[in-house]
């Protein structure tokens, strides 16, 4: 069974043939919401809305530990994260879809490990390649199958939020090697790794990063909403492209 974690603009999956919903309790507190189980043509899927179904949970308050634990607990064998981002690379304009392959982490104060002094011996998980390559390839193949252009690779900078960045911060992220910036990539990805859950992401560029191109004088929320509406329709089609492939 595949898990899909939907971010801003993707709080439900119309193509999901829903069979049941389940509220999962975890040793780490409440997940973002009930899990929705169903099928996307033959493929068992469990869906979770990262920010809650009413989009009320900001990125720094998402209970990433509970979310990943709950998905593992119900038998997910892989997690696909859908997350909106700001584009830093000049060719990553609004509407670009990419499957990133690296991460930078600028977040702070988030519960970011399951090894926090409890009764489990500490494991320093390898995180050289933060995304699961097989799952990445599967997403790229799904893109090909439905004729959706997906950029292969990119470095995702995770910022604390919920505010957007300053122009100087975007410049700094670029100097560090970032191609896109978002608020939820970490610690979600490393927690999945701690649970041995293969994890990959589809990033949806909602806007240029602060100070860049159309965001030179500021970022308009109305235009983000429009881009996300249109792009998430494409993401839904793309997820249908996962059909029939294990
Ligand atoms: N910055 C951080 N996160 C984002 C952005 C951004 O510009 N756009 C969408 N998510």
XYZ file of C-alpha atoms and ligand atoms in Angstrom:
256
model
C 0.000 0.000 0.000
C 1.179 3.441 -0.963
C 0.703 6.518 1.248
C 0.102 9.949 -0.236
C 0.579 12.998 1.971
C -1.161 15.989 0.459
C 0.043 19.509 1.128
C -1.429 22.935 0.384
C -3.932 22.658 -2.431
C -4.339 18.895 -2.090
C -6.540 18.080 0.893
C -8.442 15.342 -0.875
C -8.071 13.032 -3.825
C -11.154 12.926 -6.031
C -9.853 9.879 -7.895
C -9.512 7.911 -4.671
C -12.200 5.260 -4.479
C -12.669 5.600 -0.709
C -13.255 2.442 1.286
C -12.894 3.697 4.868
C -11.465 6.304 7.201
C -9.485 5.607 10.340
C -8.296 7.751 13.232
C -4.933 6.358 14.345
C -3.582 6.981 17.835
C 0.201 7.123 18.117
C 2.783 7.249 20.932
C 3.696 10.688 19.544
C 0.289 12.342 19.773
C -2.298 13.154 17.159
C -1.625 12.883 13.436
C -2.883 15.722 11.223
C -6.196 13.956 10.743
C -7.960 10.719 9.964
C -6.401 8.496 7.326
C -8.468 7.906 4.204
C -8.093 4.456 2.661
C -9.037 3.599 -0.863
C -7.859 2.530 -4.257
C -6.599 4.410 -7.248
C -7.283 1.797 -9.931
C -6.116 -1.462 -8.390
C -3.508 0.231 -6.200
C -4.256 0.379 -2.453
C -3.655 3.900 -1.204
C -3.864 5.682 2.122
C -4.195 9.451 2.020
C -3.456 12.044 4.682
C -3.838 15.832 4.515
C -0.618 17.191 6.053
C -2.167 20.448 7.249
C -5.439 18.835 8.358
C -8.569 18.619 6.249
C -9.429 22.242 6.959
C -5.832 23.384 6.379
C -5.503 24.613 9.956
C -2.071 23.209 10.937
C 0.899 25.436 10.002
C 4.134 23.773 8.787
C 6.036 24.216 12.079
C 3.190 22.633 14.089
C 2.546 19.594 11.887
C 3.092 16.491 14.032
C 5.463 14.854 11.543
C 6.376 12.070 13.985
C 2.754 11.060 14.508
C 2.001 11.294 10.783
C 4.850 9.053 9.628
C 4.328 6.642 12.518
C 0.593 6.334 11.694
C 1.306 5.600 8.024
C 3.869 2.941 8.919
C 1.481 1.493 11.513
C -1.333 0.952 8.984
C 1.029 -0.835 6.603
C 2.192 1.823 4.134
C 5.171 0.542 2.122
C 6.105 3.908 0.696
C 5.209 7.577 1.098
C 4.684 10.091 -1.666
C 4.719 13.640 -0.420
C 3.019 16.331 -2.456
C 4.282 19.753 -1.445
C 4.106 23.245 -2.890
C 7.346 25.197 -3.124
C 8.816 28.492 -4.229
C 11.103 28.289 -7.268
C 14.694 29.479 -6.925
C 16.216 28.160 -10.135
C 15.322 30.624 -12.878
C 13.692 27.895 -14.998
C 11.549 26.640 -12.099
C 8.663 29.040 -12.618
C 5.101 28.698 -11.307
C 3.500 25.464 -12.474
C 6.766 23.489 -12.687
C 6.523 19.966 -11.274
C 9.679 18.263 -10.036
C 10.834 15.164 -8.200
C 13.631 16.484 -5.961
C 16.691 14.406 -5.097
C 18.353 16.410 -2.311
C 17.430 18.360 0.816
C 18.767 21.277 2.842
C 17.275 21.730 6.310
C 16.960 25.186 7.906
C 14.136 24.277 10.279
C 14.431 24.509 14.051
C 12.485 23.461 17.119
C 10.638 20.616 15.413
C 10.399 17.128 16.908
C 12.714 15.575 14.369
C 13.616 12.074 15.544
C 12.145 8.959 17.107
C 15.457 8.451 18.945
C 15.014 11.045 21.647
C 16.182 9.313 24.775
C 13.383 6.788 25.117
C 14.001 3.084 25.479
C 15.169 2.520 21.896
C 18.908 2.440 21.186
C 19.935 5.426 19.049
C 20.316 4.754 15.349
C 22.107 7.326 13.191
C 20.286 6.671 9.933
C 22.106 7.154 6.651
C 20.595 10.135 4.820
C 23.105 10.635 2.006
C 20.292 10.245 -0.514
C 17.229 11.458 1.361
C 14.671 10.308 -1.200
C 14.071 6.694 -2.170
C 15.405 6.229 -5.693
C 12.960 3.461 -6.646
C 9.980 5.555 -5.612
C 11.416 8.596 -7.423
C 11.742 6.528 -10.607
C 8.208 5.300 -10.179
C 6.943 8.888 -10.025
C 8.964 9.849 -13.083
C 7.571 6.833 -14.942
C 4.031 7.828 -13.922
C 4.711 11.282 -15.374
C 5.784 9.706 -18.668
C 2.746 7.413 -18.672
C 0.306 10.345 -18.462
C 2.397 12.765 -20.560
C 3.138 15.136 -17.679
C 6.557 16.805 -17.740
C 8.311 16.220 -14.430
C 11.773 17.594 -13.780
C 14.093 14.869 -12.497
C 16.059 16.196 -9.497
C 16.511 19.358 -7.507
C 17.573 20.429 -4.051
C 14.736 21.275 -1.690
C 15.523 23.817 1.038
C 13.245 23.433 4.048
C 12.542 26.692 5.809
C 10.733 27.183 9.098
C 7.834 29.353 7.948
C 5.050 30.106 8.235
C 6.211 33.439 6.875
C 7.710 33.544 3.406
C 11.391 34.409 2.938
C 13.257 37.648 2.455
C 14.993 38.192 -0.885
C 18.359 37.835 0.902
C 17.331 34.479 2.350
C 16.429 33.215 -1.129
C 19.861 34.437 -2.360
C 21.510 32.575 0.503
C 19.592 29.352 -0.202
C 20.671 29.605 -3.837
C 24.316 30.034 -2.821
C 23.886 26.949 -0.650
C 22.707 25.005 -3.692
C 18.919 25.072 -3.306
C 16.625 24.928 -6.342
C 13.300 25.225 -4.517
C 12.132 26.242 -1.055
C 9.304 24.824 1.021
C 8.293 24.493 4.659
C 7.375 20.846 5.193
C 10.061 18.629 3.655
C 11.831 18.159 6.980
C 11.729 16.394 9.314
C 9.115 14.415 7.361
C 11.701 12.808 5.069
C 14.195 11.861 7.781
C 11.476 10.489 10.072
C 10.305 8.269 7.214
C 13.914 7.086 6.864
C 14.104 6.337 10.585
C 11.055 4.108 10.105
C 12.573 2.484 6.976
C 9.693 3.900 4.944
C 10.698 4.668 1.334
C 9.862 8.335 0.733
C 9.770 10.530 -2.379
C 8.202 13.872 -3.224
C 6.427 15.733 -5.977
C 7.112 19.439 -5.631
C 4.729 21.890 -7.201
C 6.212 25.330 -7.828
C 3.531 27.799 -6.731
C 5.555 31.011 -7.139
C 9.028 32.330 -7.724
C 11.010 32.711 -4.510
C 10.951 36.136 -2.837
C 12.755 38.792 -4.863
C 12.857 36.697 -8.040
C 11.103 37.331 -11.382
C 7.343 37.801 -10.795
C 8.021 37.837 -7.021
C 10.495 40.727 -7.332
C 8.233 43.112 -5.408
C 6.443 40.561 -3.240
C 4.517 37.315 -3.394
C 0.813 37.479 -4.090
C -1.238 34.875 -2.318
C -4.027 35.093 -4.875
C -1.691 34.082 -7.665
C -0.321 31.184 -5.566
C -3.874 29.890 -5.090
C -4.561 30.001 -8.816
C -1.351 28.185 -9.732
C -1.964 25.540 -7.069
C -5.503 24.887 -8.248
C -4.338 24.282 -11.785
C -1.201 22.343 -10.805
C -2.881 20.019 -8.319
C -5.282 18.917 -11.056
C -2.172 17.827 -12.965
C -0.802 16.108 -9.852
C -4.056 14.137 -9.488
C -3.730 12.938 -13.098
C -0.115 12.061 -12.420
C -1.033 9.993 -9.369
C -3.442 8.042 -11.566
C -0.387 7.239 -13.685
C 0.887 5.137 -10.789
C -1.791 2.607 -11.707
C -0.821 -0.897 -12.484
C 2.812 -0.440 -11.483
C 3.980 -1.978 -8.234
N 8.635 29.742 0.225
C 8.442 28.733 1.096
N 7.468 27.847 0.958
C 6.648 27.959 -0.104
C 6.803 28.992 -1.042
C 7.857 29.934 -0.865
O 8.063 30.864 -1.666
N 5.817 28.832 -1.978
C 5.101 27.731 -1.601
N 5.594 27.201 -0.473
